[in-house]
Short mmCIF file of C-alpha atoms in Angstrom, two decimals:
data_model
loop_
_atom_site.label_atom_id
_atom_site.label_comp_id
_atom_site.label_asym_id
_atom_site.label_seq_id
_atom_site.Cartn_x
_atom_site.Cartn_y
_atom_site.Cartn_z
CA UNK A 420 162.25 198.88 26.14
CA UNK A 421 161.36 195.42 27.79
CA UNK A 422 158.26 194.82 29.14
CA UNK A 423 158.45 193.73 32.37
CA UNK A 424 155.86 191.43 32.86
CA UNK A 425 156.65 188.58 34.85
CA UNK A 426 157.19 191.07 38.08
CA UNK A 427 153.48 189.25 39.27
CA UNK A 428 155.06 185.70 38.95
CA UNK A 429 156.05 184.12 42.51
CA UNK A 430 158.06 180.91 42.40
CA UNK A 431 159.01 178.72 45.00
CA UNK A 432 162.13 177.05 45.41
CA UNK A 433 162.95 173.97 47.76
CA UNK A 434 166.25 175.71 49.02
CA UNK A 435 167.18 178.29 51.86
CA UNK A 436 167.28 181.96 49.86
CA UNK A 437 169.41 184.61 51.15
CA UNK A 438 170.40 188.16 49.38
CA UNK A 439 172.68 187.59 47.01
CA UNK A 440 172.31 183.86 46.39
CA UNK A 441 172.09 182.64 42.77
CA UNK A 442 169.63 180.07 42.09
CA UNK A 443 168.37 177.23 39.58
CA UNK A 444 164.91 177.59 39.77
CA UNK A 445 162.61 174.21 39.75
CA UNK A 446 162.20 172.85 36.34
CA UNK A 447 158.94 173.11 35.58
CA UNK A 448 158.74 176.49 36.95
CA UNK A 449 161.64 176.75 34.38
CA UNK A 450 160.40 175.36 31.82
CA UNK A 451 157.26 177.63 32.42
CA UNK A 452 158.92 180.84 32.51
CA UNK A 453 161.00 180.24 29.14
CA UNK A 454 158.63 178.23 26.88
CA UNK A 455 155.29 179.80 27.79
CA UNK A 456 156.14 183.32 28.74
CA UNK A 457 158.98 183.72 27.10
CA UNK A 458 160.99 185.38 30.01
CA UNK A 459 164.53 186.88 29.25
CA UNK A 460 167.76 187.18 31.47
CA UNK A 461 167.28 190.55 33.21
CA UNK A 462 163.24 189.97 33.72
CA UNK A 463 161.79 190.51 37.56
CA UNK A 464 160.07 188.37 39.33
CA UNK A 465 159.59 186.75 43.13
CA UNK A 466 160.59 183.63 44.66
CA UNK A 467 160.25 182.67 48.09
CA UNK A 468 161.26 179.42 50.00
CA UNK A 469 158.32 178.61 52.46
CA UNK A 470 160.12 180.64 55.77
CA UNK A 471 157.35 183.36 55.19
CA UNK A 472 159.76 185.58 53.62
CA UNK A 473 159.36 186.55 49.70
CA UNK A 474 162.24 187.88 47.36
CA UNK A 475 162.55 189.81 44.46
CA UNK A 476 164.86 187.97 42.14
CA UNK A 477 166.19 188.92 38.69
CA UNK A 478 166.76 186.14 35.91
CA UNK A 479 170.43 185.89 34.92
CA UNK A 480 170.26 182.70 33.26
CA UNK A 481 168.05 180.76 30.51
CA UNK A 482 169.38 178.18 28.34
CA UNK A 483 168.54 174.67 27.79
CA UNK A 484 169.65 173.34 31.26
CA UNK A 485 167.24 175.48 32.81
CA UNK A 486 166.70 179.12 34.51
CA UNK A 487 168.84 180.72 37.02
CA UNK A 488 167.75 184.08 39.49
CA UNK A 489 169.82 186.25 41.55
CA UNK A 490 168.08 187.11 44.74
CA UNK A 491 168.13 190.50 46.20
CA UNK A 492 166.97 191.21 49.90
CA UNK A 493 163.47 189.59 51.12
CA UNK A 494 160.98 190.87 53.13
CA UNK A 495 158.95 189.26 55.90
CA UNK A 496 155.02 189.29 54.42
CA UNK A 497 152.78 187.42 56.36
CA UNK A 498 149.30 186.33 54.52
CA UNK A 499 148.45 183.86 56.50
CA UNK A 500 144.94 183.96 58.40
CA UNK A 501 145.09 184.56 62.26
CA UNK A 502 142.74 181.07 62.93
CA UNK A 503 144.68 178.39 62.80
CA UNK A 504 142.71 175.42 60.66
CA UNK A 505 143.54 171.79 59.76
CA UNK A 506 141.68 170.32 56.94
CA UNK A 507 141.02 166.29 57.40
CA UNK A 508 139.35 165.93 54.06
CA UNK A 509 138.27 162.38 52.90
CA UNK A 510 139.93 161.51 49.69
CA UNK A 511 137.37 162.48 46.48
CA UNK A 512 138.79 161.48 43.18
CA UNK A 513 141.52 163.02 40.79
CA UNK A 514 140.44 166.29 39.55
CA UNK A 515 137.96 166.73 42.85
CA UNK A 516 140.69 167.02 45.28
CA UNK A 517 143.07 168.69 43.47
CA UNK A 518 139.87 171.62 43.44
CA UNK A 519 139.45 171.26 47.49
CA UNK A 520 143.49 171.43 48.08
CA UNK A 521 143.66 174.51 45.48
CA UNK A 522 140.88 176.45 47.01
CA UNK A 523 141.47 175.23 50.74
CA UNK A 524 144.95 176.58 50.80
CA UNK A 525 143.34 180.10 49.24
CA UNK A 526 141.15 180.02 51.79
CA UNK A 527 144.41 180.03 54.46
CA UNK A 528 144.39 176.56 55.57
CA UNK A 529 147.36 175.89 58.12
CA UNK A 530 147.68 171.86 56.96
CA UNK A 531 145.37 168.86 55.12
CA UNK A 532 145.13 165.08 56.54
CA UNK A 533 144.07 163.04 53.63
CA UNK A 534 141.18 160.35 54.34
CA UNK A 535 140.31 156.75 53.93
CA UNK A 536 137.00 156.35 54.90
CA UNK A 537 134.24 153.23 54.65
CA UNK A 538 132.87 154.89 51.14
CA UNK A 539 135.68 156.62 49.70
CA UNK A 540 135.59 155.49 46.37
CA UNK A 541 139.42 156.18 46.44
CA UNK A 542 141.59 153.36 47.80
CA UNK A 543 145.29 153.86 47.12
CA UNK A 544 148.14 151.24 47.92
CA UNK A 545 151.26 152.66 49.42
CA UNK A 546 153.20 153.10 46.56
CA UNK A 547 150.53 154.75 45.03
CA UNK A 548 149.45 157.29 48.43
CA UNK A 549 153.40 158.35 48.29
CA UNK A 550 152.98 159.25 44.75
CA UNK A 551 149.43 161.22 45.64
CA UNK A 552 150.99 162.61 48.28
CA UNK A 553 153.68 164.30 46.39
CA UNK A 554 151.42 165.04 43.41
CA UNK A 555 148.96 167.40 46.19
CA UNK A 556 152.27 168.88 47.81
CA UNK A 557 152.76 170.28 44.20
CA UNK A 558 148.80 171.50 44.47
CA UNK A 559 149.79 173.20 47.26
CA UNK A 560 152.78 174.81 46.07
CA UNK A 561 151.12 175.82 42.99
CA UNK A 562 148.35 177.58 44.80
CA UNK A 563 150.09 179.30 46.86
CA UNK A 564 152.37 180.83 44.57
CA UNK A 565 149.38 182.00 42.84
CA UNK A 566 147.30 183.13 46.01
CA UNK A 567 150.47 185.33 47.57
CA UNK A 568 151.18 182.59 50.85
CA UNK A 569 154.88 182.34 51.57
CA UNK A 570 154.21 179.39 53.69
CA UNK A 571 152.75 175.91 52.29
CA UNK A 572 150.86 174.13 54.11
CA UNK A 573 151.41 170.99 55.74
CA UNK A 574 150.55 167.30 53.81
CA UNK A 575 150.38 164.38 55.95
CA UNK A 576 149.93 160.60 54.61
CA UNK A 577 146.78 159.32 53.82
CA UNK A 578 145.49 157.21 56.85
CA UNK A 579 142.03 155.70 57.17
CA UNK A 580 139.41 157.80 59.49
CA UNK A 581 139.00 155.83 62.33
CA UNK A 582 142.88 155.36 62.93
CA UNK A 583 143.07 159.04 62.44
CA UNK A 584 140.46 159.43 64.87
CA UNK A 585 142.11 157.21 67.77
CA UNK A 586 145.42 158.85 67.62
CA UNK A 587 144.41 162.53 67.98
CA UNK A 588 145.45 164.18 71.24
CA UNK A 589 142.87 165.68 73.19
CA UNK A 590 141.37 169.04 72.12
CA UNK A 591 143.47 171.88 72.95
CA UNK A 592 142.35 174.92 74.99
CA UNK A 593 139.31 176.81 72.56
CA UNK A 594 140.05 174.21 69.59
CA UNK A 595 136.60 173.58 67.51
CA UNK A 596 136.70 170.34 66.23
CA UNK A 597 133.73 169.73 63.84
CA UNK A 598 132.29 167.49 61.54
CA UNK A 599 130.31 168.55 58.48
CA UNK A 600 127.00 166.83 58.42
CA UNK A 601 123.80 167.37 56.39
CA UNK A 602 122.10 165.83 59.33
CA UNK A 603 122.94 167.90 61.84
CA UNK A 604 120.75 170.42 64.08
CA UNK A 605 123.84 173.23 64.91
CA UNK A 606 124.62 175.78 62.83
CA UNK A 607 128.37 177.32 62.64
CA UNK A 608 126.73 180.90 63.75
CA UNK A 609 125.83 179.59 66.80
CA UNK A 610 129.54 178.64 68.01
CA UNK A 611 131.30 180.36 70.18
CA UNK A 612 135.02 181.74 68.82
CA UNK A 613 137.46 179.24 68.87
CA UNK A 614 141.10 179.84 68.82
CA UNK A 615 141.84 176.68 66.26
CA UNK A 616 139.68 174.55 64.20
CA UNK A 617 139.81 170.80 62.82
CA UNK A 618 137.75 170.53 59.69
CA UNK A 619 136.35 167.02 58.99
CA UNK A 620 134.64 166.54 55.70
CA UNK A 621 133.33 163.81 54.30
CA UNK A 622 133.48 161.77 50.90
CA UNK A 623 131.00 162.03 48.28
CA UNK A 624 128.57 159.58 50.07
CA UNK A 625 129.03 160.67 53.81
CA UNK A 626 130.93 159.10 56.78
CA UNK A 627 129.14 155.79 58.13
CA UNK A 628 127.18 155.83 61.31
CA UNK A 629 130.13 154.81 63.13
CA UNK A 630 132.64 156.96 61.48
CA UNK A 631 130.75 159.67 62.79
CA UNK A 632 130.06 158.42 65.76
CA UNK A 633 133.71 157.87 66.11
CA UNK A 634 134.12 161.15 65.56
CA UNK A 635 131.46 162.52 68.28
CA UNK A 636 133.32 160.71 70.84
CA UNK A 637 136.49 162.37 70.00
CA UNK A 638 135.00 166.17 70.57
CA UNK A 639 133.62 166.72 66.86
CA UNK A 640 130.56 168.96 66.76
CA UNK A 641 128.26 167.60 63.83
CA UNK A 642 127.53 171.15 61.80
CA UNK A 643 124.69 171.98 58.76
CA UNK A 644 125.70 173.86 56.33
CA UNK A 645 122.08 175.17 55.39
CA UNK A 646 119.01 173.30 54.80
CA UNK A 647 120.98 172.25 50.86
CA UNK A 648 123.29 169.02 50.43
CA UNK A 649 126.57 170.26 49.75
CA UNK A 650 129.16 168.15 47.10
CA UNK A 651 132.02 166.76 49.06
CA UNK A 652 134.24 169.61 47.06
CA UNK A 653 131.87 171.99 47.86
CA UNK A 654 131.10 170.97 51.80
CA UNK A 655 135.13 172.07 53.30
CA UNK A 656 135.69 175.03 51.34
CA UNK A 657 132.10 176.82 52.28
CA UNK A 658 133.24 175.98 55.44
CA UNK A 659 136.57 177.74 55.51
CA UNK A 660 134.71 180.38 53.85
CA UNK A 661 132.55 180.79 56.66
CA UNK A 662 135.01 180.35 59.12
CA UNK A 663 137.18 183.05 58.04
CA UNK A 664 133.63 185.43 57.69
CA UNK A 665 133.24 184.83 60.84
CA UNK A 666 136.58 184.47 63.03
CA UNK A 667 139.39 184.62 60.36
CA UNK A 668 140.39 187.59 58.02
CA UNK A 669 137.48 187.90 55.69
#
């Protein structure tokens, strides 16, 4: 008798699923499934489409043109944390911010705003952002198939921090918008709840004076992170961490 061992894998697929439907899956996910572990037509596993819904789908299909499911009925499982939290993360290079992305959308973030800031050693030209852009949508994707979210989070272009800064709205009622700083006096424990937070974090050497002074102006509350200087990698997801210890679902 078959082992059934692909009944853990989750896949998503860029298409409306319904009971029923029949579907190509992507082709690296196919690809995957066939060359790696060596799936077979009649095999279980889960795909979902990024409405929050999950279904169990059977293989029907593998040949060289790719791998084909049949969906049966979903169900509605929501994993995603009750705090609301946007990431603006300063762009770190390659491998670096693949690592934030990855863990951040573990931790339950809700959407990332990539980062040009004065020492971001990163400086990408637009054709070059578009193709980043897409590259951490399939971060995100990847994660969360492997973390259990059926919803990815939001990617928005890569803008530089200051015109960032001068478009945001004004705070919304009990949003906490803070800025990670290893010079600042206030601690996260000493915040009150809030009902959404905006992360800013920093690139490997720090926002400039007036990047964060920018930011101040705007309604970001400068936070330590303990008395240690934190990586830029390391900086946004003990945050989230912390956030979701204290407000989230930790």
């Amino acid at each position: 008798m078959r082992r059934d061992h692909h009944h853990g894998t989750r896949i998503h697929v860029p298409a409306a699923l319904g009971a029923g439907a029949v579907v190509a899956l992507p082709a690296a996910a196919a690809h995957h499934l066939a060359r790696v572990l060596r799936a077979a037509v009649g095999d279980k596993l889960t795909v979902f489409d990024g409405s929050g819904i999950e279904f169990p789908a059977t293989i029907t299909r593998i040949d060289k043109h790719g791998v084909s499911v049949k969906v049966a009925a979903g169900r509605a499982l929501d994993r995603e944390t009750p705090l609301a939290c946007r990431l603006a993360q300063a762009i770190s290079s390659g491998e670096r911010m693949d690592l934030t992305l990855q863990k951040a959308v573990e931790l339950g973030i809700a959407a990332v705003q990539p980062l040009y800031s004065e020492r971001s050693v990163v400086k990408l030209d637009a054709e070059r952002a578009a193709k980043r852009v897409d590259h951490w949508q399939q971060v995100l994707i990847a994660a969360c198939e492997q973390c259990g979210r059926n919803v990815i989070p939001e990617i928005l272009p890569p803008q530089p921090v200051l015109d960032w800064l001068a478009a945001l709205p004004g705070a919304g009622a009990g949003e906490l918008r803070m800025l990670l700083s290893p010079h600042a006096g206030q601690r996260l424990k000493d915040l009150p709840r809030p009902a959404a937070v905006t992360l800013l974090a920093g690139p490997e050497g720090g926002f400039s004076e007036i990047e964060a002074d920018f930011a101040a102006r705007h309604g970001f509350v400068a936070i330590r992170l303990g008395p240690r200087v934190l990586r830029s990698e390391t900086a946004a997801l003990a945050a989230l961490a912390s956030i979701n210890a204290l407000w989230g679902d930790f």
